[in-house]
Each structure stands twice: as structure tokens, then as C-alpha cells.
PDB file of N, CA and C in Angstrom:
ATOM      1  N   UNK U   1      80.196  97.278  91.301  1.00 72.00           N
ATOM      2  CA  UNK U   1      81.448  96.661  90.602  1.00 72.00           C
ATOM      3  C   UNK U   1      82.091  95.097  91.277  1.00 72.00           C
ATOM      4  N   UNK U   2      82.298  94.148  91.017  1.00 87.00           N
ATOM      5  CA  UNK U   2      82.649  93.320  91.281  1.00 87.00           C
ATOM      6  C   UNK U   2      84.188  92.884  92.231  1.00 87.00           C
ATOM      7  N   UNK U   3      83.770  92.140  93.412  1.00 96.00           N
ATOM      8  CA  UNK U   3      85.057  92.194  94.051  1.00 96.00           C
ATOM      9  C   UNK U   3      85.101  91.217  94.349  1.00 96.00           C
ATOM     10  N   UNK U   4      86.421  90.113  94.339  1.00 98.00           N
ATOM     11  CA  UNK U   4      86.868  88.825  95.010  1.00 98.00           C
ATOM     12  C   UNK U   4      87.585  88.814  95.993  1.00 98.00           C
ATOM     13  N   UNK U   5      87.823  88.163  97.528  1.00 98.00           N
ATOM     14  CA  UNK U   5      88.728  88.695  97.992  1.00 98.00           C
ATOM     15  C   UNK U   5      89.078  87.698  98.519  1.00 98.00           C
ATOM     16  N   UNK U   6      90.329  87.387  98.522  1.00 98.00           N
ATOM     17  CA  UNK U   6      91.162  86.082  98.984  1.00 98.00           C
ATOM     18  C   UNK U   6      91.670  86.002 100.020  1.00 98.00           C
ATOM     19  N   UNK U   7      91.837  84.838 100.912  1.00 98.00           N
ATOM     20  CA  UNK U   7      92.121  84.455 102.165  1.00 98.00           C
ATOM     21  C   UNK U   7      93.446  83.698 102.025  1.00 98.00           C
ATOM     22  N   UNK U   8      94.883  84.279 102.059  1.00 98.00           N
ATOM     23  CA  UNK U   8      95.794  83.203 101.461  1.00 98.00           C
ATOM     24  C   UNK U   8      96.386  82.892 102.873  1.00 98.00           C
ATOM     25  N   UNK U   9      96.265  81.533 103.394  1.00 98.00           N
ATOM     26  CA  UNK U   9      97.428  81.000 104.761  1.00 98.00           C
ATOM     27  C   UNK U   9      98.579  80.064 103.923  1.00 98.00           C
ATOM     28  N   UNK U  10      99.889  80.686 105.318  1.00 97.00           N
ATOM     29  CA  UNK U  10     100.670  79.827 104.484  1.00 97.00           C
ATOM     30  C   UNK U  10     101.045  78.963 105.578  1.00 97.00           C
ATOM     31  N   UNK U  11     101.672  77.566 104.519  1.00 96.00           N
ATOM     32  CA  UNK U  11     101.875  76.601 106.011  1.00 96.00           C
ATOM     33  C   UNK U  11     103.316  77.035 106.713  1.00 96.00           C
ATOM     34  N   UNK U  12     103.359  77.811 107.541  1.00 95.00           N
ATOM     35  CA  UNK U  12     104.381  78.345 108.419  1.00 95.00           C
ATOM     36  C   UNK U  12     105.578  77.306 108.949  1.00 95.00           C
ATOM     37  N   UNK U  13     105.150  75.845 109.471  1.00 94.00           N
ATOM     38  CA  UNK U  13     105.946  75.091 109.455  1.00 94.00           C
ATOM     39  C   UNK U  13     106.600  74.490 108.713  1.00 94.00           C
ATOM     40  N   UNK U  14     106.445  74.710 107.417  1.00 93.00           N
ATOM     41  CA  UNK U  14     107.182  73.877 106.263  1.00 93.00           C
ATOM     42  C   UNK U  14     107.869  74.892 105.030  1.00 93.00           C
ATOM     43  N   UNK U  15     108.238  76.011 105.729  1.00 94.00           N
ATOM     44  CA  UNK U  15     108.825  77.166 104.865  1.00 94.00           C
ATOM     45  C   UNK U  15     110.321  76.544 104.210  1.00 94.00           C
ATOM     46  N   UNK U  16     110.447  77.050 103.082  1.00 95.00           N
ATOM     47  CA  UNK U  16     111.250  76.002 102.023  1.00 95.00           C
ATOM     48  C   UNK U  16     112.498  77.006 102.495  1.00 95.00           C
ATOM     49  N   UNK U  17     113.635  76.466 102.177  1.00 95.00           N
ATOM     50  CA  UNK U  17     115.085  77.247 102.374  1.00 95.00           C
ATOM     51  C   UNK U  17     115.135  78.479 101.923  1.00 95.00           C
ATOM     52  N   UNK U  18     114.507  78.291 100.722  1.00 95.00           N
ATOM     53  CA  UNK U  18     114.551  79.962  99.447  1.00 95.00           C
ATOM     54  C   UNK U  18     113.316  80.656  99.694  1.00 95.00           C
ATOM     55  N   UNK U  19     112.656  80.524 101.256  1.00 94.00           N
ATOM     56  CA  UNK U  19     111.674  81.686 101.495  1.00 94.00           C
ATOM     57  C   UNK U  19     112.090  82.973 101.217  1.00 94.00           C
ATOM     58  N   UNK U  20     113.083  83.739 101.381  1.00 94.00           N
ATOM     59  CA  UNK U  20     113.324  84.610 100.836  1.00 94.00           C
ATOM     60  C   UNK U  20     113.272  85.332  99.724  1.00 94.00           C
ATOM     61  N   UNK U  21     113.861  84.416  98.778  1.00 95.00           N
ATOM     62  CA  UNK U  21     114.119  84.471  97.409  1.00 95.00           C
ATOM     63  C   UNK U  21     112.093  84.139  96.982  1.00 95.00           C
ATOM     64  N   UNK U  22     111.189  83.350  97.539  1.00 95.00           N
ATOM     65  CA  UNK U  22     109.924  83.330  96.975  1.00 95.00           C
ATOM     66  C   UNK U  22     109.466  84.342  97.276  1.00 95.00           C
ATOM     67  N   UNK U  23     109.695  85.001  98.212  1.00 94.00           N
ATOM     68  CA  UNK U  23     109.103  86.777  98.750  1.00 94.00           C
ATOM     69  C   UNK U  23     109.683  87.847  98.074  1.00 94.00           C
ATOM     70  N   UNK U  24     110.803  87.564  97.219  1.00 96.00           N
ATOM     71  CA  UNK U  24     110.721  88.842  96.503  1.00 96.00           C
ATOM     72  C   UNK U  24     109.947  88.276  94.908  1.00 96.00           C
ATOM     73  N   UNK U  25     109.799  87.264  94.794  1.00 97.00           N
ATOM     74  CA  UNK U  25     108.786  86.527  93.923  1.00 97.00           C
ATOM     75  C   UNK U  25     107.679  87.373  93.655  1.00 97.00           C
ATOM     76  N   UNK U  26     107.130  87.384  94.956  1.00 96.00           N
ATOM     77  CA  UNK U  26     106.095  86.727  95.168  1.00 96.00           C
ATOM     78  C   UNK U  26     105.537  89.063  94.973  1.00 96.00           C
ATOM     79  N   UNK U  27     106.067  89.481  95.764  1.00 96.00           N
ATOM     80  CA  UNK U  27     106.046  90.994  95.772  1.00 96.00           C
ATOM     81  C   UNK U  27     106.205  91.485  94.073  1.00 96.00           C
ATOM     82  N   UNK U  28     107.003  90.990  93.393  1.00 97.00           N
ATOM     83  CA  UNK U  28     107.138  91.653  92.227  1.00 97.00           C
ATOM     84  C   UNK U  28     105.948  91.331  91.282  1.00 97.00           C
ATOM     85  N   UNK U  29     104.885  89.820  91.754  1.00 97.00           N
ATOM     86  CA  UNK U  29     104.152  89.599  91.088  1.00 97.00           C
ATOM     87  C   UNK U  29     102.691  90.382  91.290  1.00 97.00           C
ATOM     88  N   UNK U  30     102.613  90.561  92.573  1.00 97.00           N
ATOM     89  CA  UNK U  30     101.035  91.779  93.453  1.00 97.00           C
ATOM     90  C   UNK U  30     101.887  92.616  92.824  1.00 97.00           C
ATOM     91  N   UNK U  31     102.311  93.408  92.722  1.00 97.00           N
ATOM     92  CA  UNK U  31     103.319  94.396  92.195  1.00 97.00           C
ATOM     93  C   UNK U  31     102.702  95.057  90.794  1.00 97.00           C
ATOM     94  N   UNK U  32     103.295  93.916  89.800  1.00 98.00           N
ATOM     95  CA  UNK U  32     101.829  93.915  88.738  1.00 98.00           C
ATOM     96  C   UNK U  32     100.754  93.834  88.613  1.00 98.00           C
ATOM     97  N   UNK U  33      99.989  92.654  89.051  1.00 98.00           N
ATOM     98  CA  UNK U  33      98.894  92.964  89.298  1.00 98.00           C
ATOM     99  C   UNK U  33      98.078  94.270  89.500  1.00 98.00           C
ATOM    100  N   UNK U  34      98.833  95.140  90.674  1.00 98.00           N
ATOM    101  CA  UNK U  34      98.408  96.168  90.877  1.00 98.00           C
ATOM    102  C   UNK U  34      98.277  97.211  90.119  1.00 98.00           C
ATOM    103  N   UNK U  35      99.726  97.091  89.410  1.00 98.00           N
ATOM    104  CA  UNK U  35      99.646  98.405  88.049  1.00 98.00           C
ATOM    105  C   UNK U  35      98.689  97.917  86.855  1.00 98.00           C
ATOM    106  N   UNK U  36      98.938  96.833  86.930  1.00 97.00           N
ATOM    107  CA  UNK U  36      97.541  96.041  85.794  1.00 97.00           C
ATOM    108  C   UNK U  36      96.392  96.608  86.290  1.00 97.00           C
ATOM    109  N   UNK U  37      96.194  97.211  87.312  1.00 96.00           N
ATOM    110  CA  UNK U  37      94.255  97.680  87.828  1.00 96.00           C
ATOM    111  C   UNK U  37      94.051  96.490  88.434  1.00 96.00           C
ATOM    112  N   UNK U  38      93.787  95.090  88.342  1.00 96.00           N
ATOM    113  CA  UNK U  38      92.942  94.647  88.947  1.00 96.00           C
ATOM    114  C   UNK U  38      93.176  93.640  90.570  1.00 96.00           C
ATOM    115  N   UNK U  39      94.118  94.256  90.880  1.00 98.00           N
ATOM    116  CA  UNK U  39      94.576  93.973  92.161  1.00 98.00           C
ATOM    117  C   UNK U  39      94.354  95.521  93.409  1.00 98.00           C
ATOM    118  N   UNK U  40      93.050  95.289  94.319  1.00 97.00           N
ATOM    119  CA  UNK U  40      92.598  96.577  94.649  1.00 97.00           C
ATOM    120  C   UNK U  40      93.292  97.078  95.459  1.00 97.00           C
ATOM    121  N   UNK U  41      93.668  95.938  96.735  1.00 97.00           N
ATOM    122  CA  UNK U  41      93.987  95.882  98.046  1.00 97.00           C
ATOM    123  C   UNK U  41      95.050  94.447  98.286  1.00 97.00           C
ATOM    124  N   UNK U  42      95.943  94.859  98.837  1.00 97.00           N
ATOM    125  CA  UNK U  42      96.861  93.361  99.729  1.00 97.00           C
ATOM    126  C   UNK U  42      96.929  94.074 101.158  1.00 97.00           C
ATOM    127  N   UNK U  43      96.761  93.222 102.133  1.00 98.00           N
ATOM    128  CA  UNK U  43      96.704  93.274 103.504  1.00 98.00           C
ATOM    129  C   UNK U  43      97.344  92.264 103.993  1.00 98.00           C
ATOM    130  N   UNK U  44      98.774  92.336 104.759  1.00 96.00           N
ATOM    131  CA  UNK U  44      99.249  91.267 104.884  1.00 96.00           C
ATOM    132  C   UNK U  44      98.554  90.944 106.516  1.00 96.00           C
ATOM    133  N   UNK U  45      98.639  89.519 107.039  1.00 93.00           N
ATOM    134  CA  UNK U  45      98.013  89.273 108.223  1.00 93.00           C
ATOM    135  C   UNK U  45      99.090  89.756 109.008  1.00 93.00           C
ATOM    136  N   UNK U  46      97.996  90.075 110.448  1.00 95.00           N
ATOM    137  CA  UNK U  46      98.598  90.584 111.681  1.00 95.00           C
ATOM    138  C   UNK U  46      99.380  89.283 111.915  1.00 95.00           C
ATOM    139  N   UNK U  47      99.472  88.198 111.667  1.00 91.00           N
ATOM    140  CA  UNK U  47      99.614  87.117 112.730  1.00 91.00           C
ATOM    141  C   UNK U  47     101.399  87.043 111.558  1.00 91.00           C
ATOM    142  N   UNK U  48     101.325  87.631 110.314  1.00 90.00           N
ATOM    143  CA  UNK U  48     102.328  87.143 109.784  1.00 90.00           C
ATOM    144  C   UNK U  48     102.272  85.749 109.219  1.00 90.00           C
ATOM    145  N   UNK U  49     101.078  84.887 108.762  1.00 95.00           N
ATOM    146  CA  UNK U  49     101.151  83.691 108.095  1.00 95.00           C
ATOM    147  C   UNK U  49     100.604  83.968 107.064  1.00 95.00           C
ATOM    148  N   UNK U  50      99.830  84.884 106.500  1.00 96.00           N
ATOM    149  CA  UNK U  50      99.358  85.228 104.960  1.00 96.00           C
ATOM    150  C   UNK U  50      98.995  86.935 104.536  1.00 96.00           C
ATOM    151  N   UNK U  51      98.040  86.238 103.626  1.00 97.00           N
ATOM    152  CA  UNK U  51      97.412  87.424 103.682  1.00 97.00           C
ATOM    153  C   UNK U  51      95.852  87.659 102.592  1.00 97.00           C
ATOM    154  N   UNK U  52      95.520  89.181 102.432  1.00 98.00           N
ATOM    155  CA  UNK U  52      94.129  88.789 102.381  1.00 98.00           C
ATOM    156  C   UNK U  52      94.494  89.712 101.023  1.00 98.00           C
ATOM    157  N   UNK U  53      93.928  88.719  99.830  1.00 98.00           N
ATOM    158  CA  UNK U  53      93.900  90.271  98.626  1.00 98.00           C
ATOM    159  C   UNK U  53      92.688  90.753  97.787  1.00 98.00           C
ATOM    160  N   UNK U  54      92.056  91.485  97.902  1.00 98.00           N
ATOM    161  CA  UNK U  54      90.766  92.159  97.207  1.00 98.00           C
ATOM    162  C   UNK U  54      91.428  92.426  95.749  1.00 98.00           C
ATOM    163  N   UNK U  55      90.177  91.707  94.978  1.00 98.00           N
ATOM    164  CA  UNK U  55      90.992  91.487  93.203  1.00 98.00           C
ATOM    165  C   UNK U  55      89.166  92.234  92.623  1.00 98.00           C
ATOM    166  N   UNK U  56      89.592  93.203  91.710  1.00 96.00           N
ATOM    167  CA  UNK U  56      88.145  93.900  91.054  1.00 96.00           C
ATOM    168  C   UNK U  56      88.157  93.475  90.085  1.00 96.00           C
ATOM    169  N   UNK U  57      86.806  93.940  89.134  1.00 94.00           N
ATOM    170  CA  UNK U  57      86.535  93.298  87.743  1.00 94.00           C
ATOM    171  C   UNK U  57      87.129  92.215  87.000  1.00 94.00           C
ATOM    172  N   UNK U  58      87.053  90.844  88.017  1.00 96.00           N
ATOM    173  CA  UNK U  58      87.234  89.653  87.717  1.00 96.00           C
ATOM    174  C   UNK U  58      86.295  88.773  88.308  1.00 96.00           C
ATOM    175  N   UNK U  59      86.382  87.541  87.495  1.00 96.00           N
ATOM    176  CA  UNK U  59      85.512  86.837  88.409  1.00 96.00           C
ATOM    177  C   UNK U  59      86.543  85.599  88.592  1.00 96.00           C
ATOM    178  N   UNK U  60      85.533  84.969  89.966  1.00 97.00           N
ATOM    179  CA  UNK U  60      86.454  83.875  91.143  1.00 97.00           C
ATOM    180  C   UNK U  60      87.016  83.195  90.143  1.00 97.00           C
ATOM    181  N   UNK U  61      86.496  82.566  89.125  1.00 97.00           N
ATOM    182  CA  UNK U  61      87.888  81.623  88.602  1.00 97.00           C
ATOM    183  C   UNK U  61      88.738  82.338  87.639  1.00 97.00           C
ATOM    184  N   UNK U  62      88.787  83.502  87.267  1.00 97.00           N
ATOM    185  CA  UNK U  62      90.128  84.290  86.746  1.00 97.00           C
ATOM    186  C   UNK U  62      90.774  84.022  87.856  1.00 97.00           C
ATOM    187  N   UNK U  63      90.757  84.643  89.379  1.00 98.00           N
ATOM    188  CA  UNK U  63      91.242  84.898  90.474  1.00 98.00           C
ATOM    189  C   UNK U  63      92.392  83.876  91.277  1.00 98.00           C
ATOM    190  N   UNK U  64      90.789  82.704  90.413  1.00 98.00           N
ATOM    191  CA  UNK U  64      91.590  81.453  91.225  1.00 98.00           C
ATOM    192  C   UNK U  64      93.273  80.900  90.315  1.00 98.00           C
ATOM    193  N   UNK U  65      92.975  81.524  88.929  1.00 98.00           N
ATOM    194  CA  UNK U  65      94.029  81.113  87.977  1.00 98.00           C
ATOM    195  C   UNK U  65      95.362  82.123  88.401  1.00 98.00           C
ATOM    196  N   UNK U  66      94.897  83.263  88.760  1.00 98.00           N
ATOM    197  CA  UNK U  66      95.790  84.134  89.165  1.00 98.00           C
ATOM    198  C   UNK U  66      96.942  83.621  90.415  1.00 98.00           C
ATOM    199  N   UNK U  67      95.682  82.862  91.083  1.00 98.00           N
ATOM    200  CA  UNK U  67      96.645  83.090  92.601  1.00 98.00           C
ATOM    201  C   UNK U  67      97.252  81.455  92.543  1.00 98.00           C
ATOM    202  N   UNK U  68      97.311  80.757  91.340  1.00 97.00           N
ATOM    203  CA  UNK U  68      97.919  79.432  91.273  1.00 97.00           C
ATOM    204  C   UNK U  68      99.446  80.280  90.415  1.00 97.00           C
ATOM    205  N   UNK U  69      99.474  81.340  90.089  1.00 96.00           N
ATOM    206  CA  UNK U  69     101.042  81.446  89.680  1.00 96.00           C
ATOM    207  C   UNK U  69     101.548  82.619  90.768  1.00 96.00           C
ATOM    208  N   UNK U  70     100.750  82.607  91.842  1.00 97.00           N
ATOM    209  CA  UNK U  70     101.408  83.047  93.052  1.00 97.00           C
ATOM    210  C   UNK U  70     103.048  81.840  93.036  1.00 97.00           C
ATOM    211  N   UNK U  71     103.879  82.761  93.766  1.00 95.00           N
ATOM    212  CA  UNK U  71     104.838  82.083  94.178  1.00 95.00           C
ATOM    213  C   UNK U  71     104.865  81.077  95.459  1.00 95.00           C
ATOM    214  N   UNK U  72     103.819  81.696  96.340  1.00 95.00           N
ATOM    215  CA  UNK U  72     103.666  81.397  97.431  1.00 95.00           C
ATOM    216  C   UNK U  72     102.773  80.631  97.690  1.00 95.00           C
ATOM    217  N   UNK U  73     101.697  80.242  97.010  1.00 96.00           N
ATOM    218  CA  UNK U  73     100.807  79.265  96.319  1.00 96.00           C
ATOM    219  C   UNK U  73     101.430  77.875  96.309  1.00 96.00           C
ATOM    220  N   UNK U  74     102.844  77.715  96.435  1.00 93.00           N
ATOM    221  CA  UNK U  74     103.508  76.593  96.374  1.00 93.00           C
ATOM    222  C   UNK U  74     103.022  75.823  98.007  1.00 93.00           C
ATOM    223  N   UNK U  75     103.176  76.841  98.700  1.00 95.00           N
ATOM    224  CA  UNK U  75     103.749  76.684 100.509  1.00 95.00           C
ATOM    225  C   UNK U  75     101.993  77.320 101.265  1.00 95.00           C
ATOM    226  N   UNK U  76     101.155  77.389 100.320  1.00 96.00           N
ATOM    227  CA  UNK U  76      99.728  77.278 101.025  1.00 96.00           C
ATOM    228  C   UNK U  76      99.070  76.735 102.041  1.00 96.00           C
ATOM    229  N   UNK U  77      98.729  76.763 102.829  1.00 97.00           N
ATOM    230  CA  UNK U  77      98.277  75.772 103.468  1.00 97.00           C
ATOM    231  C   UNK U  77      97.105  76.155 103.396  1.00 97.00           C
ATOM    232  N   UNK U  78      96.457  76.978 102.818  1.00 97.00           N
ATOM    233  CA  UNK U  78      94.755  77.138 102.565  1.00 97.00           C
ATOM    234  C   UNK U  78      94.766  78.369 101.842  1.00 97.00           C
ATOM    235  N   UNK U  79      93.840  78.557 100.613  1.00 98.00           N
ATOM    236  CA  UNK U  79      93.418  79.598  99.833  1.00 98.00           C
ATOM    237  C   UNK U  79      91.589  79.504 100.263  1.00 98.00           C
ATOM    238  N   UNK U  80      90.887  80.619 100.517  1.00 98.00           N
ATOM    239  CA  UNK U  80      89.686  80.878 100.571  1.00 98.00           C
ATOM    240  C   UNK U  80      89.167  81.693  99.246  1.00 98.00           C
ATOM    241  N   UNK U  81      88.157  82.266  98.934  1.00 98.00           N
ATOM    242  CA  UNK U  81      87.548  82.803  98.179  1.00 98.00           C
ATOM    243  C   UNK U  81      86.084  83.236  98.525  1.00 98.00           C
ATOM    244  N   UNK U  82      85.542  84.543  97.989  1.00 98.00           N
ATOM    245  CA  UNK U  82      84.739  85.170  98.675  1.00 98.00           C
ATOM    246  C   UNK U  82      84.500  86.484  97.642  1.00 98.00           C
ATOM    247  N   UNK U  83      83.253  85.969  97.212  1.00 97.00           N
ATOM    248  CA  UNK U  83      82.978  86.968  95.996  1.00 97.00           C
ATOM    249  C   UNK U  83      82.151  88.323  96.861  1.00 97.00           C
ATOM    250  N   UNK U  84      82.243  89.602  96.507  1.00 96.00           N
ATOM    251  CA  UNK U  84      81.524  90.103  97.773  1.00 96.00           C
ATOM    252  C   UNK U  84      81.176  91.217  96.213  1.00 96.00           C
ATOM    253  N   UNK U  85      80.054  92.186  96.730  1.00 89.00           N
ATOM    254  CA  UNK U  85      79.150  93.003  96.642  1.00 89.00           C
ATOM    255  C   UNK U  85      79.499  94.317  97.418  1.00 89.00           C
ATOM    256  N   UNK U  86      79.992  95.396  96.316  1.00 84.00           N
ATOM    257  CA  UNK U  86      80.508  96.494  97.476  1.00 84.00           C
ATOM    258  C   UNK U  86      79.560  97.924  97.641  1.00 84.00           C
ATOM    259  N   UNK U  87      79.139  98.236  98.827  1.00 84.00           N
ATOM    260  CA  UNK U  87      77.850  98.946  99.191  1.00 84.00           C
ATOM    261  C   UNK U  87      77.941 100.360  99.160  1.00 84.00           C
ATOM    262  N   UNK U  88      79.384 100.414  99.189  1.00 84.00           N
ATOM    263  CA  UNK U  88      79.790 101.943  99.292  1.00 84.00           C
ATOM    264  C   UNK U  88      81.473 102.306  99.627  1.00 84.00           C
TER     265      UNK U  88
END
């Protein structure tokens, strides 16, 4: 089964004043992705500067389009995409 891992790093030095509202919007978007079945996992990074998302059954270009709709995408420092093949 196809998987795409995304590592999102936020620009913590330049957070906007409306960060709490962005966080609520972000949580709603990822909850919707989870309910639609294509977001398999969401891990918050221990340093609290981003997240790791695992998407299933989507191609990387589709995932990139989705990521661009995230509220936190506007405050990103970097986004990395990795195509994975699940072994078990």
C-alpha cells in the first residue's frame, strides 16, 4: 500500500498573533482528513515545532496539494515529502 510521509517544521520564531485560532483550524482540517480515511497517522514532534503526517492511498502530488490547504502551511519553515513502501 502506498504511503507518503510528510515532515512539517514550523517557523517558531515568527508565529502570528492568531496562532491559537490557526491551531483550532489546523485540528479541524486534520480531523476531517482522518475521517475521510487518507490520513493514517499524525505525530506531533517532541520539540513542538511541527508534525509528521502519514498519508495512505494518495500520490505525492495529491498530498502536496492537501498540505498547501493547512492553516499551518502559511507559517512553515520547511516541508519534506517521502514516498514509502510499507513492509509490515
